[in-house]
mmCIF file of C-alpha atoms in Angstrom:
data_model
loop_
_atom_site.group_PDB
_atom_site.id
_atom_site.type_symbol
_atom_site.label_atom_id
_atom_site.label_comp_id
_atom_site.label_asym_id
_atom_site.label_seq_id
_atom_site.Cartn_x
_atom_site.Cartn_y
_atom_site.Cartn_z
ATOM 1 C CA MET A 48 -9.411 1.192 -33.807
ATOM 2 C CA ARG A 49 -8.862 -2.383 -34.979
ATOM 3 C CA THR A 50 -8.963 -5.026 -32.259
ATOM 4 C CA TRP A 51 -6.225 -7.663 -32.373
ATOM 5 C CA ILE A 52 -8.299 -10.495 -30.896
ATOM 6 C CA ARG A 53 -9.178 -13.929 -32.191
ATOM 7 C CA SER A 54 -11.013 -16.822 -30.608
ATOM 8 C CA LEU A 55 -8.960 -19.378 -28.725
ATOM 9 C CA ARG A 56 -9.787 -22.968 -27.936
ATOM 10 C CA PRO A 57 -10.313 -23.673 -24.220
ATOM 11 C CA PHE A 58 -7.020 -24.037 -22.379
ATOM 12 C CA ASP A 59 -6.609 -27.367 -20.611
ATOM 13 C CA ALA A 60 -5.010 -26.482 -17.278
ATOM 14 C CA VAL A 61 -5.363 -27.027 -13.547
ATOM 15 C CA SER A 62 -6.519 -23.467 -12.830
ATOM 16 C CA HIS A 63 -9.185 -21.074 -14.090
ATOM 17 C CA THR A 64 -6.802 -18.102 -14.432
ATOM 18 C CA ILE A 65 -6.880 -17.738 -18.219
ATOM 19 C CA ILE A 66 -5.990 -14.329 -19.612
ATOM 20 C CA ASP A 67 -8.649 -12.185 -21.240
ATOM 21 C CA LEU A 68 -6.962 -11.078 -24.439
ATOM 22 C CA ARG A 69 -9.020 -7.891 -24.466
ATOM 23 C CA GLU A 70 -7.346 -6.833 -21.212
ATOM 24 C CA ALA A 71 -3.928 -7.726 -22.598
ATOM 25 C CA GLU A 72 -4.538 -5.700 -25.751
ATOM 26 C CA ARG A 73 -5.873 -2.723 -23.821
ATOM 27 C CA PHE A 74 -2.728 -2.611 -21.681
ATOM 28 C CA LEU A 75 -0.321 -3.129 -24.582
ATOM 29 C CA ARG A 76 -1.926 -0.323 -26.555
ATOM 30 C CA LEU A 77 -1.582 1.949 -23.525
ATOM 31 C CA PHE A 78 2.059 0.932 -23.071
ATOM 32 C CA HIS A 79 2.941 1.593 -26.706
ATOM 33 C CA THR A 80 1.014 4.892 -26.737
ATOM 34 C CA GLU A 81 2.987 6.242 -23.779
ATOM 35 C CA ASN A 82 6.234 4.556 -24.887
ATOM 36 C CA PRO A 83 6.330 5.133 -28.656
ATOM 37 C CA ASP A 84 9.920 3.863 -28.970
ATOM 38 C CA SER A 85 9.066 0.418 -27.574
ATOM 39 C CA GLY A 86 8.760 -1.386 -30.903
ATOM 40 C CA ASP A 87 5.951 -2.490 -33.191
ATOM 41 C CA LEU A 88 2.611 -2.906 -31.414
ATOM 42 C CA LEU A 89 1.071 -5.351 -33.881
ATOM 43 C CA THR A 90 4.086 -7.652 -33.676
ATOM 44 C CA ARG A 91 3.872 -7.635 -29.882
ATOM 45 C CA LEU A 92 0.122 -8.329 -29.977
ATOM 46 C CA ALA A 93 0.693 -11.275 -32.279
ATOM 47 C CA HIS A 94 3.329 -12.734 -29.935
ATOM 48 C CA VAL A 95 1.052 -12.320 -26.909
ATOM 49 C CA THR A 96 -1.909 -13.902 -28.717
ATOM 50 C CA ALA A 97 0.204 -16.908 -29.667
ATOM 51 C CA GLU A 98 1.579 -17.249 -26.134
ATOM 52 C CA VAL A 99 -1.902 -17.153 -24.606
ATOM 53 C CA ALA A 100 -3.039 -19.787 -27.114
ATOM 54 C CA ARG A 101 -0.238 -22.086 -25.942
ATOM 55 C CA THR A 102 -0.242 -21.430 -22.195
ATOM 56 C CA GLY A 103 -3.350 -19.478 -21.209
ATOM 57 C CA THR A 104 -1.217 -16.506 -20.130
ATOM 58 C CA TYR A 105 1.671 -14.339 -21.294
ATOM 59 C CA THR A 106 4.833 -12.805 -19.877
ATOM 60 C CA HIS A 107 5.355 -9.072 -19.578
ATOM 61 C CA THR A 108 8.668 -7.677 -20.705
ATOM 62 C CA PRO A 109 10.669 -5.901 -17.963
ATOM 63 C CA ALA A 110 9.705 -2.561 -19.496
ATOM 64 C CA GLU A 111 6.016 -3.501 -19.555
ATOM 65 C CA LEU A 112 6.160 -4.638 -15.932
ATOM 66 C CA GLU A 113 7.835 -1.423 -14.795
ATOM 67 C CA PHE A 114 5.352 0.721 -16.692
ATOM 68 C CA GLY A 115 2.382 -1.337 -15.500
ATOM 69 C CA ALA A 116 3.381 -1.103 -11.838
ATOM 70 C CA ARG A 117 3.869 2.653 -12.048
ATOM 71 C CA VAL A 118 0.549 3.190 -13.805
ATOM 72 C CA ALA A 119 -1.146 1.001 -11.195
ATOM 73 C CA TRP A 120 0.019 3.566 -8.633
ATOM 74 C CA ARG A 121 -1.114 6.381 -10.932
ATOM 75 C CA ASN A 122 -4.565 4.775 -11.066
ATOM 76 C CA SER A 123 -4.881 4.158 -7.298
ATOM 77 C CA ASN A 124 -8.013 6.168 -6.600
ATOM 78 C CA ARG A 125 -7.607 5.889 -2.820
ATOM 79 C CA CYS A 126 -4.065 7.257 -2.759
ATOM 80 C CA ILE A 127 -3.466 10.983 -2.299
ATOM 81 C CA GLY A 128 0.313 10.735 -2.867
ATOM 82 C CA ARG A 129 0.478 9.920 -6.579
ATOM 83 C CA LEU A 130 2.394 12.973 -7.758
ATOM 84 C CA TYR A 131 5.630 10.968 -7.841
ATOM 85 C CA TRP A 132 4.279 7.838 -9.553
ATOM 86 C CA ARG A 133 7.061 7.895 -12.134
ATOM 87 C CA SER A 134 9.685 7.513 -9.369
ATOM 88 C CA LEU A 135 8.407 4.104 -8.183
ATOM 89 C CA LYS A 136 11.288 1.635 -8.001
ATOM 90 C CA VAL A 137 10.189 -1.697 -9.492
ATOM 91 C CA ARG A 138 12.006 -4.811 -8.281
ATOM 92 C CA ASP A 139 11.354 -7.645 -10.730
ATOM 93 C CA ARG A 140 11.369 -10.900 -8.755
ATOM 94 C CA ARG A 141 8.933 -12.855 -10.928
ATOM 95 C CA ALA A 142 11.185 -15.906 -10.903
ATOM 96 C CA ILE A 143 10.582 -16.313 -7.157
ATOM 97 C CA SER A 144 7.612 -18.322 -5.870
ATOM 98 C CA SER A 145 9.057 -20.178 -2.859
ATOM 99 C CA ALA A 146 8.224 -18.989 0.647
ATOM 100 C CA GLU A 147 11.907 -18.701 1.543
ATOM 101 C CA GLY A 148 12.638 -16.635 -1.553
ATOM 102 C CA VAL A 149 9.711 -14.300 -0.909
ATOM 103 C CA ALA A 150 10.816 -13.872 2.708
ATOM 104 C CA LEU A 151 14.370 -12.904 1.785
ATOM 105 C CA GLU A 152 13.236 -10.441 -0.863
ATOM 106 C CA CYS A 153 10.646 -8.815 1.438
ATOM 107 C CA VAL A 154 13.389 -8.167 3.975
ATOM 108 C CA GLU A 155 15.566 -6.680 1.233
ATOM 109 C CA HIS A 156 12.603 -4.625 0.015
ATOM 110 C CA LEU A 157 12.271 -3.053 3.464
ATOM 111 C CA ARG A 158 15.986 -2.338 3.717
ATOM 112 C CA GLN A 159 16.085 -0.635 0.326
ATOM 113 C CA ALA A 160 12.803 1.239 0.774
ATOM 114 C CA THR A 161 13.772 2.510 4.240
ATOM 115 C CA GLY A 162 17.002 4.111 3.061
ATOM 116 C CA GLU A 163 18.023 5.045 6.644
ATOM 117 C CA GLY A 164 14.964 7.287 6.810
ATOM 118 C CA LYS A 165 14.862 8.619 3.260
ATOM 119 C CA ILE A 166 11.898 6.484 2.203
ATOM 120 C CA ARG A 167 11.901 5.276 -1.403
ATOM 121 C CA PRO A 168 8.609 4.294 -3.111
ATOM 122 C CA THR A 169 9.196 0.647 -4.021
ATOM 123 C CA VAL A 170 7.329 -2.397 -5.312
ATOM 124 C CA THR A 171 8.659 -5.956 -5.422
ATOM 125 C CA VAL A 172 6.827 -8.167 -7.919
ATOM 126 C CA PHE A 173 6.859 -11.937 -7.377
ATOM 127 C CA ALA A 174 5.564 -14.797 -9.555
ATOM 128 C CA PRO A 175 2.066 -14.248 -11.023
ATOM 129 C CA ASP A 176 -0.967 -16.457 -10.948
ATOM 130 C CA THR A 177 -1.084 -18.639 -14.061
ATOM 131 C CA PRO A 178 -3.489 -21.298 -15.354
ATOM 132 C CA ALA A 179 -1.003 -23.936 -14.209
ATOM 133 C CA ARG A 180 0.000 -22.530 -10.829
ATOM 134 C CA ARG A 181 -0.965 -19.931 -8.274
ATOM 135 C CA GLY A 182 1.590 -17.352 -7.297
ATOM 136 C CA PRO A 183 2.758 -16.883 -3.688
ATOM 137 C CA ARG A 184 0.829 -14.758 -1.211
ATOM 138 C CA ILE A 185 1.582 -12.785 1.948
ATOM 139 C CA LEU A 186 -1.195 -13.018 4.524
ATOM 140 C CA ASN A 187 -0.182 -9.823 6.373
ATOM 141 C CA ASP A 188 -1.891 -6.693 5.048
ATOM 142 C CA GLN A 189 1.407 -4.801 5.414
ATOM 143 C CA LEU A 190 4.968 -6.058 5.660
ATOM 144 C CA ILE A 191 5.295 -4.368 9.053
ATOM 145 C CA ARG A 192 2.432 -4.687 11.510
ATOM 146 C CA TYR A 193 2.181 -4.752 15.296
ATOM 147 C CA ALA A 194 0.646 -7.735 17.061
ATOM 148 C CA GLY A 195 -2.701 -7.685 18.798
ATOM 149 C CA HIS A 196 -2.588 -10.007 21.824
ATOM 150 C CA ARG A 197 -6.088 -11.048 22.864
ATOM 151 C CA ALA A 198 -6.574 -11.651 26.587
ATOM 152 C CA PRO A 199 -9.065 -14.147 28.087
ATOM 153 C CA ASP A 200 -11.438 -11.270 28.925
ATOM 154 C CA GLY A 201 -11.564 -10.247 25.255
ATOM 155 C CA SER A 202 -9.380 -7.141 25.594
ATOM 156 C CA VAL A 203 -6.412 -6.698 23.262
ATOM 157 C CA VAL A 204 -2.891 -5.538 24.043
ATOM 158 C CA GLY A 205 -1.426 -3.957 20.928
ATOM 159 C CA ASP A 206 -3.279 -3.466 17.640
ATOM 160 C CA PRO A 207 -6.789 -4.973 17.773
ATOM 161 C CA ARG A 208 -6.959 -5.047 13.984
ATOM 162 C CA GLN A 209 -4.147 -7.603 13.966
ATOM 163 C CA ALA A 210 -5.584 -9.914 16.640
ATOM 164 C CA GLU A 211 -6.696 -12.566 14.151
ATOM 165 C CA LEU A 212 -3.382 -12.601 12.317
ATOM 166 C CA THR A 213 -1.547 -12.682 15.657
ATOM 167 C CA ALA A 214 -3.521 -15.775 16.679
ATOM 168 C CA LEU A 215 -2.667 -17.450 13.367
ATOM 169 C CA ALA A 216 1.022 -16.614 13.810
ATOM 170 C CA ARG A 217 0.975 -18.265 17.229
ATOM 171 C CA GLU A 218 -0.713 -21.345 15.776
ATOM 172 C CA LEU A 219 2.148 -21.531 13.285
ATOM 173 C CA GLY A 220 4.753 -21.360 16.048
ATOM 174 C CA TRP A 221 5.424 -17.678 16.702
ATOM 175 C CA ARG A 222 6.617 -17.090 20.253
ATOM 176 C CA GLY A 223 6.398 -13.310 20.382
ATOM 177 C CA GLY A 224 5.982 -11.204 23.472
ATOM 178 C CA GLN A 225 2.908 -9.554 24.913
ATOM 179 C CA GLY A 226 3.767 -5.908 24.337
ATOM 180 C CA ARG A 227 1.880 -3.148 22.545
ATOM 181 C CA PHE A 228 4.341 -2.838 19.668
ATOM 182 C CA ASP A 229 5.604 -6.353 18.918
ATOM 183 C CA VAL A 230 6.454 -6.620 15.217
ATOM 184 C CA LEU A 231 4.575 -9.527 13.678
ATOM 185 C CA PRO A 232 6.370 -12.082 11.505
ATOM 186 C CA LEU A 233 5.356 -12.365 7.872
ATOM 187 C CA ILE A 234 3.110 -15.315 7.075
ATOM 188 C CA ILE A 235 3.865 -16.449 3.536
ATOM 189 C CA GLN A 236 1.802 -18.913 1.522
ATOM 190 C CA PRO A 237 4.009 -20.224 -1.301
ATOM 191 C CA ALA A 238 2.776 -21.496 -4.649
ATOM 192 C CA SER A 239 2.813 -24.967 -3.117
ATOM 193 C CA GLY A 240 3.668 -26.338 0.309
ATOM 194 C CA PRO A 241 3.123 -25.158 3.876
ATOM 195 C CA ARG A 242 3.007 -21.587 5.111
ATOM 196 C CA LEU A 243 6.215 -20.045 6.373
ATOM 197 C CA LEU A 244 6.826 -17.643 9.246
ATOM 198 C CA CYS A 245 9.415 -14.985 8.452
ATOM 199 C CA HIS A 246 10.751 -12.993 11.409
ATOM 200 C CA LEU A 247 11.787 -9.526 10.287
ATOM 201 C CA PRO A 248 15.333 -8.619 11.430
ATOM 202 C CA GLY A 249 15.787 -5.427 13.387
ATOM 203 C CA ASP A 250 17.768 -3.682 10.655
ATOM 204 C CA ALA A 251 14.786 -4.038 8.269
ATOM 205 C CA VAL A 252 12.302 -2.325 10.600
ATOM 206 C CA LEU A 253 12.955 1.338 11.319
ATOM 207 C CA GLU A 254 10.725 2.606 14.139
ATOM 208 C CA VAL A 255 10.153 6.135 15.390
ATOM 209 C CA PRO A 256 9.410 6.830 19.093
ATOM 210 C CA ILE A 257 6.636 9.414 19.426
ATOM 211 C CA THR A 258 7.418 12.540 21.454
ATOM 212 C CA HIS A 259 5.990 16.057 21.495
ATOM 213 C CA PRO A 260 7.818 19.360 20.936
ATOM 214 C CA GLU A 261 6.188 20.927 24.041
ATOM 215 C CA TYR A 262 4.852 18.208 26.341
ATOM 216 C CA ARG A 263 7.600 16.072 27.851
ATOM 217 C CA TRP A 264 5.050 13.647 29.289
ATOM 218 C CA PHE A 265 4.206 12.512 25.774
ATOM 219 C CA ALA A 266 7.236 10.212 25.807
ATOM 220 C CA GLU A 267 5.759 8.468 28.851
ATOM 221 C CA LEU A 268 2.924 7.151 26.668
ATOM 222 C CA GLY A 269 5.426 4.753 25.116
ATOM 223 C CA LEU A 270 4.114 5.226 21.580
ATOM 224 C CA ARG A 271 6.031 4.499 18.397
ATOM 225 C CA TRP A 272 5.397 3.622 14.776
ATOM 226 C CA HIS A 273 7.292 2.087 11.896
ATOM 227 C CA ALA A 274 8.663 4.173 9.052
ATOM 228 C CA VAL A 275 7.565 2.223 5.959
ATOM 229 C CA PRO A 276 3.896 1.563 5.061
ATOM 230 C CA ALA A 277 4.298 -1.423 2.697
ATOM 231 C CA ILE A 278 0.940 -2.841 1.532
ATOM 232 C CA SER A 279 1.258 -6.580 0.937
ATOM 233 C CA ASN A 280 -2.207 -8.100 0.494
ATOM 234 C CA MET A 281 -3.283 -6.762 -2.888
ATOM 235 C CA CYS A 282 -2.999 -8.051 -6.430
ATOM 236 C CA LEU A 283 -1.050 -5.985 -8.933
ATOM 237 C CA GLU A 284 -3.193 -6.430 -12.057
ATOM 238 C CA ILE A 285 -1.523 -5.590 -15.363
ATOM 239 C CA GLY A 286 -3.180 -6.436 -18.663
ATOM 240 C CA GLY A 287 -5.181 -9.293 -17.182
ATOM 241 C CA VAL A 288 -2.220 -10.818 -15.329
ATOM 242 C CA CYS A 289 -2.531 -10.940 -11.534
ATOM 243 C CA TYR A 290 0.602 -10.655 -9.422
ATOM 244 C CA PRO A 291 -0.858 -11.625 -6.019
ATOM 245 C CA CYS A 292 2.384 -10.973 -4.158
ATOM 246 C CA ALA A 293 3.590 -7.472 -4.966
ATOM 247 C CA PRO A 294 4.295 -5.505 -1.755
ATOM 248 C CA PHE A 295 4.548 -1.778 -2.415
ATOM 249 C CA ASN A 296 5.168 1.340 -0.370
ATOM 250 C CA GLY A 297 5.281 5.077 -0.479
ATOM 251 C CA TRP A 298 5.865 7.118 2.659
ATOM 252 C CA TYR A 299 3.465 8.043 5.441
ATOM 253 C CA MET A 300 1.233 11.060 5.643
ATOM 254 C CA GLY A 301 1.224 12.025 9.317
ATOM 255 C CA ALA A 302 -2.544 11.759 9.723
ATOM 256 C CA GLU A 303 -2.470 8.075 8.756
ATOM 257 C CA ILE A 304 -0.674 7.438 12.038
ATOM 258 C CA GLY A 305 -1.852 10.322 14.209
ATOM 259 C CA ALA A 306 -5.524 10.394 13.167
ATOM 260 C CA ARG A 307 -6.076 6.709 12.434
ATOM 261 C CA ASN A 308 -3.590 4.105 13.686
ATOM 262 C CA LEU A 309 -2.982 5.662 17.081
ATOM 263 C CA ALA A 310 -6.313 7.482 17.438
ATOM 264 C CA ASP A 311 -9.105 5.197 16.225
ATOM 265 C CA ALA A 312 -11.147 3.601 19.003
ATOM 266 C CA ASP A 313 -10.722 0.178 17.378
ATOM 267 C CA ARG A 314 -6.962 0.618 17.050
ATOM 268 C CA TYR A 315 -4.691 2.140 19.748
ATOM 269 C CA ASP A 316 -7.406 4.507 21.060
ATOM 270 C CA GLN A 317 -5.017 7.126 22.476
ATOM 271 C CA LEU A 318 -7.279 10.192 22.430
ATOM 272 C CA PRO A 319 -8.762 9.693 25.927
ATOM 273 C CA GLU A 320 -5.312 9.349 27.502
ATOM 274 C CA VAL A 321 -3.880 12.328 25.617
ATOM 275 C CA ALA A 322 -6.903 14.391 26.653
ATOM 276 C CA ARG A 323 -6.460 13.345 30.277
ATOM 277 C CA ARG A 324 -2.795 14.356 30.231
ATOM 278 C CA LEU A 325 -3.739 17.697 28.668
ATOM 279 C CA GLY A 326 -6.264 18.314 31.447
ATOM 280 C CA LEU A 327 -9.210 18.602 29.045
ATOM 281 C CA ASP A 328 -12.854 18.309 30.051
ATOM 282 C CA THR A 329 -13.945 14.912 28.707
ATOM 283 C CA SER A 330 -17.359 14.994 30.393
ATOM 284 C CA THR A 331 -18.991 16.658 27.410
ATOM 285 C CA GLU A 332 -18.438 16.442 23.672
ATOM 286 C CA ARG A 333 -19.024 20.187 23.400
ATOM 287 C CA SER A 334 -15.596 20.836 24.907
ATOM 288 C CA LEU A 335 -14.173 19.366 21.678
ATOM 289 C CA TRP A 336 -11.644 17.458 23.734
ATOM 290 C CA ARG A 337 -11.285 14.827 21.017
ATOM 291 C CA ASP A 338 -10.384 17.473 18.441
ATOM 292 C CA HIS A 339 -7.826 19.122 20.723
ATOM 293 C CA ALA A 340 -6.238 15.782 21.630
ATOM 294 C CA LEU A 341 -6.225 14.702 17.972
ATOM 295 C CA VAL A 342 -4.320 17.810 16.879
ATOM 296 C CA GLU A 343 -1.685 17.373 19.577
ATOM 297 C CA LEU A 344 -1.269 13.688 18.709
ATOM 298 C CA ASN A 345 -0.679 14.630 15.071
ATOM 299 C CA VAL A 346 1.735 17.385 16.067
ATOM 300 C CA ALA A 347 3.673 14.741 17.997
ATOM 301 C CA VAL A 348 3.798 12.334 15.057
ATOM 302 C CA LEU A 349 5.072 14.957 12.599
ATOM 303 C CA HIS A 350 7.584 16.280 15.126
ATOM 304 C CA SER A 351 8.891 12.784 15.890
ATOM 305 C CA PHE A 352 9.416 11.758 12.262
ATOM 306 C CA ASP A 353 11.123 15.080 11.513
ATOM 307 C CA ARG A 354 13.347 14.670 14.551
ATOM 308 C CA ALA A 355 14.277 11.125 13.469
ATOM 309 C CA GLY A 356 15.022 12.243 9.900
ATOM 310 C CA VAL A 357 12.351 9.953 8.422
ATOM 311 C CA SER A 358 10.368 10.933 5.330
ATOM 312 C CA MET A 359 6.799 12.008 6.079
ATOM 313 C CA THR A 360 4.355 14.511 4.685
ATOM 314 C CA ASP A 361 1.493 16.436 6.280
ATOM 315 C CA HIS A 362 -2.088 16.463 5.025
ATOM 316 C CA HIS A 363 -2.082 20.113 3.946
ATOM 317 C CA THR A 364 1.061 19.744 1.822
ATOM 318 C CA GLU A 365 -0.080 16.432 0.359
ATOM 319 C CA SER A 366 -3.475 17.872 -0.571
ATOM 320 C CA ARG A 367 -1.803 20.599 -2.618
ATOM 321 C CA ARG A 368 0.489 18.032 -4.215
ATOM 322 C CA PHE A 369 -2.489 15.907 -5.199
ATOM 323 C CA LEU A 370 -4.141 18.820 -6.963
ATOM 324 C CA ALA A 371 -0.864 19.434 -8.809
ATOM 325 C CA HIS A 372 -0.919 15.767 -9.854
ATOM 326 C CA LEU A 373 -4.539 16.098 -10.959
ATOM 327 C CA GLU A 374 -3.671 19.129 -13.093
ATOM 328 C CA ARG A 375 -0.740 17.292 -14.704
ATOM 329 C CA GLU A 376 -2.915 14.322 -15.574
ATOM 330 C CA GLU A 377 -5.581 16.549 -17.104
ATOM 331 C CA GLN A 378 -2.930 18.335 -19.171
ATOM 332 C CA ALA A 379 -1.713 14.939 -20.390
ATOM 333 C CA GLY A 380 -5.254 14.098 -21.478
ATOM 334 C CA ARG A 381 -5.680 11.378 -18.869
ATOM 335 C CA VAL A 382 -8.398 10.696 -16.334
ATOM 336 C CA CYS A 383 -7.271 10.864 -12.702
ATOM 337 C CA PRO A 384 -9.636 8.637 -10.696
ATOM 338 C CA ALA A 385 -10.131 9.482 -7.027
ATOM 339 C CA ASP A 386 -12.340 8.331 -4.173
ATOM 340 C CA TRP A 387 -13.339 11.479 -2.246
ATOM 341 C CA SER A 388 -13.767 9.566 1.025
ATOM 342 C CA TRP A 389 -10.116 8.451 0.879
ATOM 343 C CA ILE A 390 -8.529 11.525 -0.702
ATOM 344 C CA VAL A 391 -9.881 13.942 1.907
ATOM 345 C CA PRO A 392 -7.636 13.635 5.006
ATOM 346 C CA PRO A 393 -9.084 12.295 8.281
ATOM 347 C CA LEU A 394 -7.950 15.463 10.069
ATOM 348 C CA SER A 395 -9.183 18.984 9.205
ATOM 349 C CA GLY A 396 -10.550 17.757 5.887
ATOM 350 C CA ALA A 397 -12.569 20.931 5.209
ATOM 351 C CA ALA A 398 -9.411 23.019 5.659
ATOM 352 C CA THR A 399 -7.667 21.281 2.746
ATOM 353 C CA PRO A 400 -8.230 22.133 -0.945
ATOM 354 C CA VAL A 401 -9.111 18.533 -1.881
ATOM 355 C CA PHE A 402 -12.312 18.805 0.182
ATOM 356 C CA HIS A 403 -14.048 21.267 -2.134
ATOM 357 C CA ARG A 404 -14.030 19.176 -5.306
ATOM 358 C CA TYR A 405 -15.737 16.283 -7.036
ATOM 359 C CA TYR A 406 -13.688 13.467 -8.573
ATOM 360 C CA ASP A 407 -14.007 10.871 -11.286
ATOM 361 C CA GLN A 408 -14.494 7.596 -9.395
ATOM 362 C CA ARG A 409 -14.115 5.168 -12.279
ATOM 363 C CA THR A 410 -11.903 2.106 -11.854
ATOM 364 C CA MET A 411 -8.937 1.978 -14.220
ATOM 365 C CA THR A 412 -6.257 -0.574 -14.987
ATOM 366 C CA PRO A 413 -3.442 -1.417 -14.405
ATOM 367 C CA ALA A 414 -4.316 -1.292 -10.717
ATOM 368 C CA PHE A 415 -3.722 -2.636 -7.250
ATOM 369 C CA VAL A 416 -6.931 -4.541 -6.559
ATOM 370 C CA PRO A 417 -8.309 -6.730 -3.749
ATOM 371 C CA ARG A 418 -6.783 -10.188 -3.944
ATOM 372 C CA HIS A 419 -8.785 -13.392 -4.249
#
């Protein structure tokens, strides 16, 4: 295969983010292979090479951006829910780099993705990093997170994982409450200028109170969780271009909430209280009280989302769907990368079909990658 690359003189700019033409060519060849009606590849490569020579970067067409974002989801080796990667809704907001503009579009993203409970996989792509200017960034790891209020004795009310971000929000002027489920504002770093706090309006944050189909006392725990898991601290990398502000979401698998967010000892740590309410013997690990409490907590989460009419899947169903996705990718002649430690659910892993397999762990692009 001939490589459409030539040497370029160093680009004189204020940043080091100069595109590697090999990455651009690799992506464009992939795009044209899977989209054979998209025009002449060599002509496109010539245009991109010339644009990089002038500016140090290049601009994806809307079709390239949409394809790149969807393939980034397809390549996400830590995500079990990739069967529907082609359905990802891509919101092209590359013209926006201001903090105010990002804030408004993040709110709209949540409204559209929530769909009154029918969750829609969505990504909103803002201005990229370029040699001349950095793109905007969201400091929150997800668009919706609950505050972690640190007390003088070191204890935390709320989500301990968000204690540092909560402290930063207060430094920037947030005057939130002291509850366990206070929705944090977004902290947005624009391309230039000061950080901005964006308070999420109530109609953009759908929350589900957690109850149990059998135990009425479960409601007394006062637990709830938000409906949309929108990751907001990763770079969407397409053909060498980094979009550092590209919040994206699918829908929750129940165990993410019931076996991690609400159960982990360094998060909401609810297993001891659930076990106490169930009357379990917590004096010995051999009673398996943690396991019993964990199952009932996950039963409650699935029941509550179903009752509220909010999209959610369970780990057994999603495991079978992932293997269907894996089979489709193999039939298409593509590698399906997967990280076993993330693909196997945190609850009853050995009882799911994804447990008894080995996976290709290579890193592929386009991808959602850690942001610098």
